[in-house]
PDB file of C-alpha atoms in Angstrom:
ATOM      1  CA  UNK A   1      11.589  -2.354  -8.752  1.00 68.00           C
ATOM      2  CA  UNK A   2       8.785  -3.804 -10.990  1.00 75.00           C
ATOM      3  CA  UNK A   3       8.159  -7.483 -10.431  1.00 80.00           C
ATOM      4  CA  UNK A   4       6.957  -9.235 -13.254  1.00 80.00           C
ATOM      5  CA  UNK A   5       3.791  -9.646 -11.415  1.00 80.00           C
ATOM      6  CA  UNK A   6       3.102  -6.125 -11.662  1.00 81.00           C
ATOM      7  CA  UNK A   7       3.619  -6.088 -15.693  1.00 83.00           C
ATOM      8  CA  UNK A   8       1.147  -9.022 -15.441  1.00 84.00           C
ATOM      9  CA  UNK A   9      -1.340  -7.437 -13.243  1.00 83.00           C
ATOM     10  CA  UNK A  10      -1.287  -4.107 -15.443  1.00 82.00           C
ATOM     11  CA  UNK A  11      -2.491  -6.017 -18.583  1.00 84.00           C
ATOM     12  CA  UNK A  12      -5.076  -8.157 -16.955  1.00 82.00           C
ATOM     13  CA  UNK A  13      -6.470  -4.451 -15.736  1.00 78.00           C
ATOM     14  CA  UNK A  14      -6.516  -2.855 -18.838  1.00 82.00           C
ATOM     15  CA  UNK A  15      -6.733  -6.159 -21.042  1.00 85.00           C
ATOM     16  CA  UNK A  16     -10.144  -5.023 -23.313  1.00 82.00           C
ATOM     17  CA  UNK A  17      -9.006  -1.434 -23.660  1.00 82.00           C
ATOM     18  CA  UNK A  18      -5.861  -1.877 -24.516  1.00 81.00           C
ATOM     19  CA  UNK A  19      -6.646  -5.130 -27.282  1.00 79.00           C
ATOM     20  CA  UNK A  20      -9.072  -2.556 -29.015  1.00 78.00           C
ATOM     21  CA  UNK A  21      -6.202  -0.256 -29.732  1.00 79.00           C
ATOM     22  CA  UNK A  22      -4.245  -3.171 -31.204  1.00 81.00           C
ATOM     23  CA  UNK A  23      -6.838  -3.948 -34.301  1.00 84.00           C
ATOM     24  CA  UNK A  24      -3.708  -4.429 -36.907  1.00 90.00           C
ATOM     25  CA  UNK A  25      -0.713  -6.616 -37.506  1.00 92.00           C
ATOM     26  CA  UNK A  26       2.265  -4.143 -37.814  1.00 94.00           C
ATOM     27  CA  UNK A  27       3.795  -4.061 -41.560  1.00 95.00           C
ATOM     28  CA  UNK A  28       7.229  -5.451 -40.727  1.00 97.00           C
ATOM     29  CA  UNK A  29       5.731  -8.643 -39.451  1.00 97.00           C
ATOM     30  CA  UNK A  30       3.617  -9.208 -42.094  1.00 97.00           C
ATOM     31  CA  UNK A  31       6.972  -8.382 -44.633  1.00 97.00           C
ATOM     32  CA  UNK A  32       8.905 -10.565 -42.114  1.00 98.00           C
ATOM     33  CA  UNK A  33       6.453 -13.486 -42.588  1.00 98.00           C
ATOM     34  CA  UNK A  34       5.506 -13.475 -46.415  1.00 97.00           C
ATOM     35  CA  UNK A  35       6.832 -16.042 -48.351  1.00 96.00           C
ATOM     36  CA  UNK A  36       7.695 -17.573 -44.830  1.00 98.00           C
ATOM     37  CA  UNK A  37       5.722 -21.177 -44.042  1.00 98.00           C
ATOM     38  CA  UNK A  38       6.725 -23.492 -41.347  1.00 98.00           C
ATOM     39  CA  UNK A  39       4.819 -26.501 -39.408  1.00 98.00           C
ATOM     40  CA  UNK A  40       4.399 -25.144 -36.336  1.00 98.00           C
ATOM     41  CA  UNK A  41       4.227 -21.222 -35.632  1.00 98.00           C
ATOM     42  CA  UNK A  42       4.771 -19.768 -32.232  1.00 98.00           C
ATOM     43  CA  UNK A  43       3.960 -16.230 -31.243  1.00 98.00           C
ATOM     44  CA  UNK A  44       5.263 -15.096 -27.768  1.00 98.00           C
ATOM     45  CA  UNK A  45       3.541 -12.517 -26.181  1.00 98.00           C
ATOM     46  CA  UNK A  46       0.468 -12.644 -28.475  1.00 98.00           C
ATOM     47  CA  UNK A  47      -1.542 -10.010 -26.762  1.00 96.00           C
ATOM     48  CA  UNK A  48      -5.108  -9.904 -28.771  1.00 96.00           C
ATOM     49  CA  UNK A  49      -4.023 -12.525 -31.582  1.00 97.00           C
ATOM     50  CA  UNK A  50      -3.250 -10.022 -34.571  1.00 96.00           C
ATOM     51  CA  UNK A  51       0.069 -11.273 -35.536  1.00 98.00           C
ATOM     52  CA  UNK A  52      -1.213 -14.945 -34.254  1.00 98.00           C
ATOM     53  CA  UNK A  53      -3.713 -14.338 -36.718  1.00 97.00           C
ATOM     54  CA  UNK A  54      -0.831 -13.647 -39.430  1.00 97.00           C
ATOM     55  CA  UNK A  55       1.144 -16.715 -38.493  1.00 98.00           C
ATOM     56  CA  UNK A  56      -1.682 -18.789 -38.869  1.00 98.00           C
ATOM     57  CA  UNK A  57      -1.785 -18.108 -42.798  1.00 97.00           C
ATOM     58  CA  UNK A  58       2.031 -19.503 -42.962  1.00 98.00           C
ATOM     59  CA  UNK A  59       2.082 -22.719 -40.641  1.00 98.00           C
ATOM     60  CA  UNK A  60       0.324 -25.465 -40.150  1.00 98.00           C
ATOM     61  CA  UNK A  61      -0.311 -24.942 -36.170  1.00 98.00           C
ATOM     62  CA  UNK A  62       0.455 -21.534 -34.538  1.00 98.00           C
ATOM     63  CA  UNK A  63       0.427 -21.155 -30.602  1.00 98.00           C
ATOM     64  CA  UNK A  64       0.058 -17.859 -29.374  1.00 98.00           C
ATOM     65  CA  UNK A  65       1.310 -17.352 -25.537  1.00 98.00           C
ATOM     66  CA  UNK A  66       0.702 -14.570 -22.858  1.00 98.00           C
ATOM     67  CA  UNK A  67       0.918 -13.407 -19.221  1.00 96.00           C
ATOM     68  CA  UNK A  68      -2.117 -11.829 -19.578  1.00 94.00           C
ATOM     69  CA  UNK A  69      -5.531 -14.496 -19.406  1.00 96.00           C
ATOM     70  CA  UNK A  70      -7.430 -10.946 -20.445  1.00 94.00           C
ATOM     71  CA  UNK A  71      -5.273 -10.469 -23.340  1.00 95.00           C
ATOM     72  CA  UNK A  72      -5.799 -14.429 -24.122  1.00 97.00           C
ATOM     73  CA  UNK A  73      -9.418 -14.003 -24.241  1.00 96.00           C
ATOM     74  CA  UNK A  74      -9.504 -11.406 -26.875  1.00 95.00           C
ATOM     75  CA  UNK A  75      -7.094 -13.214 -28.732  1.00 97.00           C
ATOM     76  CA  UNK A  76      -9.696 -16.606 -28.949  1.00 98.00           C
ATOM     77  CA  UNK A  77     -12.857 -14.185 -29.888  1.00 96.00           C
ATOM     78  CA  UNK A  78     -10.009 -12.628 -32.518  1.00 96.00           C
ATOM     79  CA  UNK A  79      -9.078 -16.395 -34.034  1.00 97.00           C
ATOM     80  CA  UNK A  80     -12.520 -17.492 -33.896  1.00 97.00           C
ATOM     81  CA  UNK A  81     -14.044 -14.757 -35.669  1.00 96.00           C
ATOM     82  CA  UNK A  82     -11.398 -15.141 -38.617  1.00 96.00           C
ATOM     83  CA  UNK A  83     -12.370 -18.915 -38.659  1.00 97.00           C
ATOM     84  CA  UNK A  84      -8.904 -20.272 -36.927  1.00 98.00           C
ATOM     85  CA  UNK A  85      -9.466 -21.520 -33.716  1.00 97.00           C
ATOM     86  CA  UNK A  86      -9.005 -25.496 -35.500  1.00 97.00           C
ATOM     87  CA  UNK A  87      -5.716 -23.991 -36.311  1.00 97.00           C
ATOM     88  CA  UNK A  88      -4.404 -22.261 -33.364  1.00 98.00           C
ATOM     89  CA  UNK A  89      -3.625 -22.672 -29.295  1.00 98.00           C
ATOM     90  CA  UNK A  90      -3.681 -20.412 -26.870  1.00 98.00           C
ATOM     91  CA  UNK A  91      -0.823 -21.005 -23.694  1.00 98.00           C
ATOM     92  CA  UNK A  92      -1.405 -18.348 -20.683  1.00 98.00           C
ATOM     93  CA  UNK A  93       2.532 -18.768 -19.961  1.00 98.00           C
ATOM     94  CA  UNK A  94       5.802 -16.903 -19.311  1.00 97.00           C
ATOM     95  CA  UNK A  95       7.906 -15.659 -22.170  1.00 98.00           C
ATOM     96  CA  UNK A  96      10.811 -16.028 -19.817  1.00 98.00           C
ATOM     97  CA  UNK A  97       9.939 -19.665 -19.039  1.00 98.00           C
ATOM     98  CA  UNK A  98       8.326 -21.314 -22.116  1.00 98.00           C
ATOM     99  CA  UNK A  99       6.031 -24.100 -21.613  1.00 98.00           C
ATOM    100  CA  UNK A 100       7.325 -25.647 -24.553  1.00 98.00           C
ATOM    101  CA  UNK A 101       9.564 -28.606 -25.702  1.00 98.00           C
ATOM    102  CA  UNK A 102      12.556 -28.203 -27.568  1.00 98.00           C
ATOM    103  CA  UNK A 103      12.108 -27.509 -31.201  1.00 98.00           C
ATOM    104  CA  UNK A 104       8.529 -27.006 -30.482  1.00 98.00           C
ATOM    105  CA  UNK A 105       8.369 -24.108 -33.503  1.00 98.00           C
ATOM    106  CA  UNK A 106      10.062 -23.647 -36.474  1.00 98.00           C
ATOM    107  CA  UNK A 107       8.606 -20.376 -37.196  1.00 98.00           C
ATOM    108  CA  UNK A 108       8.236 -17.613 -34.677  1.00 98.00           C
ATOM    109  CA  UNK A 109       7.192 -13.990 -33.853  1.00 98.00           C
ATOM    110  CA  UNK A 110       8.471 -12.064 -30.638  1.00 98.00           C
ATOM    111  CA  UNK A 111       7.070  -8.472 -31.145  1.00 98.00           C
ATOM    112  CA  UNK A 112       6.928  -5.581 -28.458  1.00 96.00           C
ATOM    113  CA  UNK A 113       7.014  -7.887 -25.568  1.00 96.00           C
ATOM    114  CA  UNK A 114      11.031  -8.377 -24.720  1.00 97.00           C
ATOM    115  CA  UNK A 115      11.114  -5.333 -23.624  1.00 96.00           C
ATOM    116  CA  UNK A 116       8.364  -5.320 -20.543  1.00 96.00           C
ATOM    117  CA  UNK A 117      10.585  -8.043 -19.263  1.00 96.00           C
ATOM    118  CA  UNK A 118      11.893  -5.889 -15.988  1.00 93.00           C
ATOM    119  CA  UNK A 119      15.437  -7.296 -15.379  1.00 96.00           C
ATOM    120  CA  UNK A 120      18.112  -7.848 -18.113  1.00 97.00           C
ATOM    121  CA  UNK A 121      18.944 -11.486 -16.421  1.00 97.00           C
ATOM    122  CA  UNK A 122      14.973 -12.000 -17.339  1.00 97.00           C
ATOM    123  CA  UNK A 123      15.376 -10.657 -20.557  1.00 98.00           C
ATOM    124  CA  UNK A 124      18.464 -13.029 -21.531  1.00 98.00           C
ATOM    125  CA  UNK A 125      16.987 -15.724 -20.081  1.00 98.00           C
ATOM    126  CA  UNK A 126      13.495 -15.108 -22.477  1.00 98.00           C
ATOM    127  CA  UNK A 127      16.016 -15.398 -25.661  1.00 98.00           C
ATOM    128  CA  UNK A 128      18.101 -18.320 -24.581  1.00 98.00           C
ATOM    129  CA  UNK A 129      14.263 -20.093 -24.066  1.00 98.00           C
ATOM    130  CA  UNK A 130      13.447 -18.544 -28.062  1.00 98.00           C
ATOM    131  CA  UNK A 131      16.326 -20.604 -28.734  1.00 98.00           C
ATOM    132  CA  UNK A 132      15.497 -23.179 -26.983  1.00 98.00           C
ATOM    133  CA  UNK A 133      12.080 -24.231 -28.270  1.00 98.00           C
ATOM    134  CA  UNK A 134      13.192 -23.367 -31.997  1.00 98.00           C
ATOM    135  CA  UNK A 135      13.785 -25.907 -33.831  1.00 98.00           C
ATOM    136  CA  UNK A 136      17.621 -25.820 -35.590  1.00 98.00           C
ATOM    137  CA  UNK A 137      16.188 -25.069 -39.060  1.00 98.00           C
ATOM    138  CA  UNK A 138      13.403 -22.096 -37.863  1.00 98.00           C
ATOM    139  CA  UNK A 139      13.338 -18.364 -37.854  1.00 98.00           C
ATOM    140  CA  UNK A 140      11.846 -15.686 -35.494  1.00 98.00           C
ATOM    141  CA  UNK A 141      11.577 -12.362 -35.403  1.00 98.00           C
ATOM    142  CA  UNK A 142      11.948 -10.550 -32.031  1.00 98.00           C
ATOM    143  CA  UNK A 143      11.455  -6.761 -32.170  1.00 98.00           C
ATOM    144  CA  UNK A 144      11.543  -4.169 -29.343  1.00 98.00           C
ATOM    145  CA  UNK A 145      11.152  -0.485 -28.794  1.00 96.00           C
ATOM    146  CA  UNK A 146      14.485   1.395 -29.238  1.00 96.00           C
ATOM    147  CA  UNK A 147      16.237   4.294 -28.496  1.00 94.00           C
ATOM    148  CA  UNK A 148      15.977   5.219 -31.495  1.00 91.00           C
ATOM    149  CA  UNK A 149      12.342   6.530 -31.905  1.00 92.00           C
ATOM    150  CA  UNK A 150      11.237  10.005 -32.089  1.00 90.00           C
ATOM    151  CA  UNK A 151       9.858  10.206 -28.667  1.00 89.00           C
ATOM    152  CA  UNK A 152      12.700   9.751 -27.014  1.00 92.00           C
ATOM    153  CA  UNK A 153      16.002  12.074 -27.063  1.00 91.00           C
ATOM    154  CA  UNK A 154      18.000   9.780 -25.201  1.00 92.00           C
ATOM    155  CA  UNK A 155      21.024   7.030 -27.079  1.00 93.00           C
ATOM    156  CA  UNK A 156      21.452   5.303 -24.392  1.00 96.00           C
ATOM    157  CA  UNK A 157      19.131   2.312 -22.842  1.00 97.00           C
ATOM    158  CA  UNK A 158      17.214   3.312 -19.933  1.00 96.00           C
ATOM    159  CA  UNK A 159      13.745   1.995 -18.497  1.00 96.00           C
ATOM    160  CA  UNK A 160      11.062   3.722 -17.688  1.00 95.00           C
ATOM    161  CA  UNK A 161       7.181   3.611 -17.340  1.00 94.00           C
ATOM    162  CA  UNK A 162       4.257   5.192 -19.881  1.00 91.00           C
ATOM    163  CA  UNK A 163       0.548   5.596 -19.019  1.00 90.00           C
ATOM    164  CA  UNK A 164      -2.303   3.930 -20.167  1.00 88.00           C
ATOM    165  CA  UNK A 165      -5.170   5.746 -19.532  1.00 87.00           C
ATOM    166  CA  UNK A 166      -8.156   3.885 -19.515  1.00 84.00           C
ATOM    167  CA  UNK A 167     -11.644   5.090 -20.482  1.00 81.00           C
ATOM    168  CA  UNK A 168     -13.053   6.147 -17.154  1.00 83.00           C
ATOM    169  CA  UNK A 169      -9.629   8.475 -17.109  1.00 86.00           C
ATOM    170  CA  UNK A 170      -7.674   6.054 -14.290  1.00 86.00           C
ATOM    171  CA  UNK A 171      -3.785   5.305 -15.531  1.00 87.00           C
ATOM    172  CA  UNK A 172      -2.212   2.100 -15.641  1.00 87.00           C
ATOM    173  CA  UNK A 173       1.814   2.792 -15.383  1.00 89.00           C
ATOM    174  CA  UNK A 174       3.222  -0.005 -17.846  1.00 91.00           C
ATOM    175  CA  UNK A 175       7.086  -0.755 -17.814  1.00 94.00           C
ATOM    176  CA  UNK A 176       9.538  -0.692 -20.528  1.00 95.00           C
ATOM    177  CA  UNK A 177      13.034  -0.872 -21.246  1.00 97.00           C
ATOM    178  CA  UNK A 178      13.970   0.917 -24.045  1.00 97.00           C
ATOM    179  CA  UNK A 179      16.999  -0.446 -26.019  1.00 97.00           C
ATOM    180  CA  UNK A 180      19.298   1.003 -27.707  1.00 97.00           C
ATOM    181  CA  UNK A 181      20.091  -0.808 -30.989  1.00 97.00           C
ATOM    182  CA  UNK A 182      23.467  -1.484 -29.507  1.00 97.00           C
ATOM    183  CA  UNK A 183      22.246  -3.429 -26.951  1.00 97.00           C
ATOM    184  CA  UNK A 184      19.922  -5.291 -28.295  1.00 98.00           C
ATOM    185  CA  UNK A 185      22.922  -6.384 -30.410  1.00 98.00           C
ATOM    186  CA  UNK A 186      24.600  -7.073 -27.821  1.00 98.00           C
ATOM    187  CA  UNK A 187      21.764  -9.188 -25.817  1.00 98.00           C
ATOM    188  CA  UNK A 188      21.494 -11.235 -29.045  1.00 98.00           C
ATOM    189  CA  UNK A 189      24.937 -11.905 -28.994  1.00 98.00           C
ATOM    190  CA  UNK A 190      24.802 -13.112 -25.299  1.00 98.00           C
ATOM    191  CA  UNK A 191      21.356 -15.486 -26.110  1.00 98.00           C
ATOM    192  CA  UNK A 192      21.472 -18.427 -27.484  1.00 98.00           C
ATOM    193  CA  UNK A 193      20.299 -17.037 -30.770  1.00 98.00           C
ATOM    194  CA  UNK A 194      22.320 -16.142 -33.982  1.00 98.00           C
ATOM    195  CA  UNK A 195      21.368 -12.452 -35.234  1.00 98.00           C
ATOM    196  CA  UNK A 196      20.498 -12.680 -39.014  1.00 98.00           C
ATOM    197  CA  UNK A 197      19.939  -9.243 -39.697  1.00 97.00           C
ATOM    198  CA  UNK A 198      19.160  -5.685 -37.414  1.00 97.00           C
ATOM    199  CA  UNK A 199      16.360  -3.181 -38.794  1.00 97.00           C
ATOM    200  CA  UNK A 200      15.277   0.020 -37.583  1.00 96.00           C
ATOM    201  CA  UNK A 201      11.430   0.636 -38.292  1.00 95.00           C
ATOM    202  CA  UNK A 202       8.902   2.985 -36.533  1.00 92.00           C
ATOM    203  CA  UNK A 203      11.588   3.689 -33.977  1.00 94.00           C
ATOM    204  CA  UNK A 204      11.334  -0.084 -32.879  1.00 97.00           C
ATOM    205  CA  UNK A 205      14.240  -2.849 -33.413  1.00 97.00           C
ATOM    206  CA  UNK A 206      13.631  -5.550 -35.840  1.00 98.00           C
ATOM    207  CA  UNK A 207      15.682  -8.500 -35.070  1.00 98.00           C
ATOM    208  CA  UNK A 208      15.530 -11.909 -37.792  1.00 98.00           C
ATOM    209  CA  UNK A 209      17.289 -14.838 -35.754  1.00 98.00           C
ATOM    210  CA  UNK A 210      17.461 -18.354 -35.807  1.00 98.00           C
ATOM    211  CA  UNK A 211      18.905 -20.725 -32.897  1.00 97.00           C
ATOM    212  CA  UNK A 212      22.768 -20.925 -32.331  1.00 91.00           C
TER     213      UNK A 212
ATOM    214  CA  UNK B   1      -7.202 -26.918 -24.714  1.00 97.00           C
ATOM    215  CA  UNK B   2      -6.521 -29.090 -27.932  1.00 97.00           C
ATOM    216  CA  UNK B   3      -5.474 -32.745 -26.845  1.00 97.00           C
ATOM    217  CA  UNK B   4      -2.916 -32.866 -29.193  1.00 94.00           C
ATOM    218  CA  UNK B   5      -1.080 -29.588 -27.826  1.00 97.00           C
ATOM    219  CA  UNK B   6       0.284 -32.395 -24.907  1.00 98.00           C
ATOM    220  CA  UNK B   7       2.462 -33.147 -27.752  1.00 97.00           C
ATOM    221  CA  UNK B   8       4.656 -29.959 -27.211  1.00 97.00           C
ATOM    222  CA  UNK B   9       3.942 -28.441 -23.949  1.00 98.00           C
ATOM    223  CA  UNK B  10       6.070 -29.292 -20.580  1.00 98.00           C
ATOM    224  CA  UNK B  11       6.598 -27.630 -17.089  1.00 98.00           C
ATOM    225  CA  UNK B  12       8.052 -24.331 -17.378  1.00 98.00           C
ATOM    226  CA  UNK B  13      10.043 -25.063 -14.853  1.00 98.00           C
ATOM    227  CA  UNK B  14      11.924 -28.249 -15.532  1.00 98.00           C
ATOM    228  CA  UNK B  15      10.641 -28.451 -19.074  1.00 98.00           C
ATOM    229  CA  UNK B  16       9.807 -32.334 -18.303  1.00 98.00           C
ATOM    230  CA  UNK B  17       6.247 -33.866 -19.333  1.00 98.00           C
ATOM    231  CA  UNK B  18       3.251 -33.321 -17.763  1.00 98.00           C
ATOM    232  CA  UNK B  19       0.383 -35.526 -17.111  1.00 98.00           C
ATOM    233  CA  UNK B  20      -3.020 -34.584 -18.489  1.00 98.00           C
ATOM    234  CA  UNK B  21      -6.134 -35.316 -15.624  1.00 98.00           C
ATOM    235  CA  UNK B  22      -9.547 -34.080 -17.760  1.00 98.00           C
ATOM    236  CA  UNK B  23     -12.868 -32.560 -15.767  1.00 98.00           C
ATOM    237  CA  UNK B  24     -14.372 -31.362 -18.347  1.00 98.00           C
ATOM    238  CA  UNK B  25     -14.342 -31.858 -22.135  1.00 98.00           C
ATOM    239  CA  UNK B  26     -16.260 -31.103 -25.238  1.00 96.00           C
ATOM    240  CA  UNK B  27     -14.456 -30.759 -28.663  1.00 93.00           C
ATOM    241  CA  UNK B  28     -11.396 -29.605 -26.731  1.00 97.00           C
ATOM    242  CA  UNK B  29     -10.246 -29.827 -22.988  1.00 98.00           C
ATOM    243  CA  UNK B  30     -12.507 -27.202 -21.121  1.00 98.00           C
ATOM    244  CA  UNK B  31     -11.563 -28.005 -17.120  1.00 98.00           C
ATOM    245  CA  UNK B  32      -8.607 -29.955 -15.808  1.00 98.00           C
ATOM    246  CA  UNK B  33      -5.260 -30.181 -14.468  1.00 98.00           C
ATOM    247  CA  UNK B  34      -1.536 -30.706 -16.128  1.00 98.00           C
ATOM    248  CA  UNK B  35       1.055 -32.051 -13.545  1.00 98.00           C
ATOM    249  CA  UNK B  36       4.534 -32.142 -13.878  1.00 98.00           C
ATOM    250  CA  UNK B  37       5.793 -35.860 -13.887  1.00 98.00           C
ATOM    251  CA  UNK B  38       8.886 -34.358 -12.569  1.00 98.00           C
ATOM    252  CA  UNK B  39       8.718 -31.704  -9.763  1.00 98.00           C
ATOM    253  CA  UNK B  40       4.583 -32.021  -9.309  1.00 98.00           C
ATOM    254  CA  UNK B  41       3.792 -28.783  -9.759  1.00 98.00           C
ATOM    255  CA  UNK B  42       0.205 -28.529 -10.934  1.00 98.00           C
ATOM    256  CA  UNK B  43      -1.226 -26.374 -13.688  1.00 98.00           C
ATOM    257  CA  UNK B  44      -4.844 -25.675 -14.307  1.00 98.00           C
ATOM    258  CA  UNK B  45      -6.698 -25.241 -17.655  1.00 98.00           C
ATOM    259  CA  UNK B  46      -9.304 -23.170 -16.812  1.00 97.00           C
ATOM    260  CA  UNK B  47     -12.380 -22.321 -19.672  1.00 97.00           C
ATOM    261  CA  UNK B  48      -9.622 -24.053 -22.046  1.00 98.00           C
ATOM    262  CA  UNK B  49      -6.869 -22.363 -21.595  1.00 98.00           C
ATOM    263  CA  UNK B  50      -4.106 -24.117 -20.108  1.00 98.00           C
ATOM    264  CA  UNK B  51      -2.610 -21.412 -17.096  1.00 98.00           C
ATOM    265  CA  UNK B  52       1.335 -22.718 -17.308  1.00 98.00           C
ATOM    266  CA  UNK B  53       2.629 -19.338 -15.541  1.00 98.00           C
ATOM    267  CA  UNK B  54       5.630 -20.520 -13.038  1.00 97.00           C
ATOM    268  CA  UNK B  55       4.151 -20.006  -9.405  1.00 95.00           C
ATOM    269  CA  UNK B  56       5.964 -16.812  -8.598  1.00 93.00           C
ATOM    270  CA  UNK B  57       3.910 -15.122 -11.872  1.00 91.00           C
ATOM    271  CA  UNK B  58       0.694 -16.132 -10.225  1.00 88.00           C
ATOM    272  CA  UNK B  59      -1.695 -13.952  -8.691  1.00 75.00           C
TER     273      UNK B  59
END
């Protein structure tokens, strides 16, 4: 069974590598955020900083957080090339287990990192703590791969593990559950988190929420 | 670590305050340790990053 240690361990190997192939924010955050501001911006599972880098332009403060310290790095070098490290903070933390007070953000991104959380009881637990640390007026936007993308035939959920190969030709197994949209709905429903509205995009889930 | 970020972190596990001890500082914290006023668990920021990871998500 992967431990969340393992999920951690397989970014800090491939940390560099992987942030290079993550150079741009992904449309439907960038739509999600315009016209969005807020005081204090939170993005969980930042990876390199590109969405980080997005929230930034709408808040005040934005924190980006990660499991991954290699990750972290490439996201500071990202912010302070674009001239934002005054405006941002970087937390090497647990998206399951925020290091945050309550109604620490009032705007918030959550993209393509729910779903390398192995266990559904981790999962749940990573949205009730969303919930927690948003404030009762914010918005976030948690998005996850789905069922419902071309690579995969299958309609049901299911987990399962996709190679990175790294430059010297090694591979890095890296764990995912894919939702379907179903689920996802339902998972929402069981978090502490109200589900404004459900897009499919790219194959990937596109949830806007705001705190219960 | 930005000083001012003690304003909304806490212990992941207990989500209760933490205590800020400084080694090393320049414009931001560089080197110290964040301790949980509640449970003690300590937390290290290391090259200004504050490492906040529950224990059983360290290395």
């Amino acid at each position: 069974m992967t431990e969340r240690r393992d999920v951690r361990a397989t970014y800090e190997e491939i940390a560099s590598h992987f942030s290079e192939t993550r150079e741009y924010a992904w449309p439907e955050v960038e739509a999600f955020l315009d016209g969005r501001r807020g005081r204090r911006g939170l993005d969980v599972g930042c990876g390199n900083g590109r969405h980080t880098e997005r929230l930034a332009d709408c808040v005040t403060h934005a924190v980006g957080l990660d499991a991954s310290r290699g990750l972290l790095d490439e996201a500071r070098a990202r912010l302070a090339a674009a001239d934002l490290a005054d405006r941002t903070s970087l937390l090497h933390g647990d998206a399951a287990a925020l290091p945050l007070r309550d109604d620490a953000a009032d705007l918030a991104v959550y993209v393509a990192t729910l779903h390398h959380l192995p266990t559904r009881t981790a999962r749940l637990a990573s949205l009730d703590e969303l919930a927690r640390v948003l404030t009762p007026d914010a918005t976030a936007l948690v998005s996850v791969w789905s069922t419902a993308h071309d690579t995969f035939d299958e309609t049901e959920s299911f987990d399962t593990t996709v190679d990175w190969t790294l430059p010297g030709g090694d591979t890095v197994p890296r764990y995912y559950h894919i939702y379907s949209p179903d689920d996802f709905r339902t998972d929402l429903a069981d978090s502490d988190l109200h589900l404004s509205d459900l897009e499919l995009s790219s194959g990937n889930c596109y949830a806007t929420v705001t705190p219960e | 670590m930005k000083r001012d970020l003690m304003d909304i972190v806490c212990c992941p596990l207990d989500k209760h305050d933490l205590e800020l001890d400084v080694d090393v500082e320049e414009d931001e914290v560089l080197e110290g340790t964040l301790t949980c006023t509640d449970c003690g668990e300590t937390y290290p920021i290391e090259d200004g990053i504050p490492n906040l990871l529950p224990p059983d998500m360290r290395d």
